[in-house]
């Protein structure tokens, strides 16, 4: 449950608190994988967007957006 609390960054809903330990571990793993997938997709979308920026100013744009 501690890992789920860290991932939710809030108080867990009662229905999640009531989960058996094995199910809570499965949910935590699914959330970790979903965040990894989301991060990868966001990075790919960012790179695709940057391909529309003229090559000479890409480093400046990357710096401005924190990449």
mmCIF file of C-alpha atoms in Angstrom:
data_model
loop_
_atom_site.group_PDB
_atom_site.id
_atom_site.type_symbol
_atom_site.label_atom_id
_atom_site.label_comp_id
_atom_site.label_asym_id
_atom_site.label_seq_id
_atom_site.Cartn_x
_atom_site.Cartn_y
_atom_site.Cartn_z
ATOM 1 C CA UNK A 1 0.000 0.000 0.000
ATOM 2 C CA UNK A 2 2.898 2.379 0.654
ATOM 3 C CA UNK A 3 3.950 2.205 -2.984
ATOM 4 C CA UNK A 4 0.397 2.942 -4.119
ATOM 5 C CA UNK A 5 0.229 5.940 -1.787
ATOM 6 C CA UNK A 6 3.440 7.283 -3.322
ATOM 7 C CA UNK A 7 2.116 6.726 -6.827
ATOM 8 C CA UNK A 8 -1.301 8.276 -6.123
ATOM 9 C CA UNK A 9 0.392 11.158 -4.238
ATOM 10 C CA UNK A 10 -2.740 11.398 -2.148
ATOM 11 C CA UNK A 11 -4.942 9.491 0.224
ATOM 12 C CA UNK A 12 -6.048 6.235 -1.339
ATOM 13 C CA UNK A 13 -9.734 5.663 -2.015
ATOM 14 C CA UNK A 14 -11.340 3.189 0.380
ATOM 15 C CA UNK A 15 -11.834 0.687 -2.442
ATOM 16 C CA UNK A 16 -8.079 0.648 -3.115
ATOM 17 C CA UNK A 17 -7.253 0.382 0.596
ATOM 18 C CA UNK A 18 -9.506 -2.680 0.758
ATOM 19 C CA UNK A 19 -7.600 -4.557 -1.957
ATOM 20 C CA UNK A 20 -5.815 -7.763 -0.982
ATOM 21 C CA UNK A 21 -2.006 -7.381 -0.976
ATOM 22 C CA UNK A 22 -1.547 -9.335 -4.218
ATOM 23 C CA UNK A 23 -4.072 -7.159 -6.040
ATOM 24 C CA UNK A 24 -2.524 -3.998 -4.620
ATOM 25 C CA UNK A 25 0.880 -5.138 -5.916
ATOM 26 C CA UNK A 26 -0.645 -5.803 -9.357
ATOM 27 C CA UNK A 27 -2.214 -2.341 -9.389
ATOM 28 C CA UNK A 28 1.072 -0.718 -8.377
ATOM 29 C CA UNK A 29 2.903 -2.585 -11.159
ATOM 30 C CA UNK A 30 0.248 -1.596 -13.707
ATOM 31 C CA UNK A 31 0.525 2.051 -12.662
ATOM 32 C CA UNK A 32 4.331 1.951 -12.933
ATOM 33 C CA UNK A 33 4.095 0.495 -16.437
ATOM 34 C CA UNK A 34 1.442 3.031 -17.457
ATOM 35 C CA UNK A 35 3.678 5.906 -16.305
ATOM 36 C CA UNK A 36 6.659 4.449 -18.198
ATOM 37 C CA UNK A 37 4.561 4.112 -21.349
ATOM 38 C CA UNK A 38 3.175 7.616 -20.963
ATOM 39 C CA UNK A 39 6.660 9.070 -20.502
ATOM 40 C CA UNK A 40 7.962 7.265 -23.586
ATOM 41 C CA UNK A 41 5.021 8.449 -25.671
ATOM 42 C CA UNK A 42 5.396 12.038 -24.475
ATOM 43 C CA UNK A 43 9.107 11.999 -25.310
ATOM 44 C CA UNK A 44 8.382 10.586 -28.772
ATOM 45 C CA UNK A 45 5.732 13.242 -29.372
ATOM 46 C CA UNK A 46 8.139 15.951 -28.233
ATOM 47 C CA UNK A 47 10.848 14.706 -30.572
ATOM 48 C CA UNK A 48 8.340 14.570 -33.433
ATOM 49 C CA UNK A 49 7.279 18.140 -32.689
ATOM 50 C CA UNK A 50 10.875 19.296 -32.619
ATOM 51 C CA UNK A 51 11.385 17.866 -36.087
ATOM 52 C CA UNK A 52 9.113 20.685 -37.310
ATOM 53 C CA UNK A 53 11.459 23.326 -35.873
ATOM 54 C CA UNK A 54 14.325 24.497 -38.095
ATOM 55 C CA UNK A 55 17.455 22.489 -37.309
ATOM 56 C CA UNK A 56 19.528 25.546 -36.332
ATOM 57 C CA UNK A 57 17.236 26.613 -33.507
ATOM 58 C CA UNK A 58 16.394 23.140 -32.127
ATOM 59 C CA UNK A 59 19.110 23.318 -29.444
ATOM 60 C CA UNK A 60 17.682 26.624 -28.208
ATOM 61 C CA UNK A 61 14.132 25.237 -28.176
ATOM 62 C CA UNK A 62 15.322 22.122 -26.313
ATOM 63 C CA UNK A 63 16.994 24.327 -23.719
ATOM 64 C CA UNK A 64 13.897 26.488 -23.302
ATOM 65 C CA UNK A 65 11.601 23.494 -22.776
ATOM 66 C CA UNK A 66 14.093 21.788 -20.466
ATOM 67 C CA UNK A 67 15.320 18.877 -22.553
#
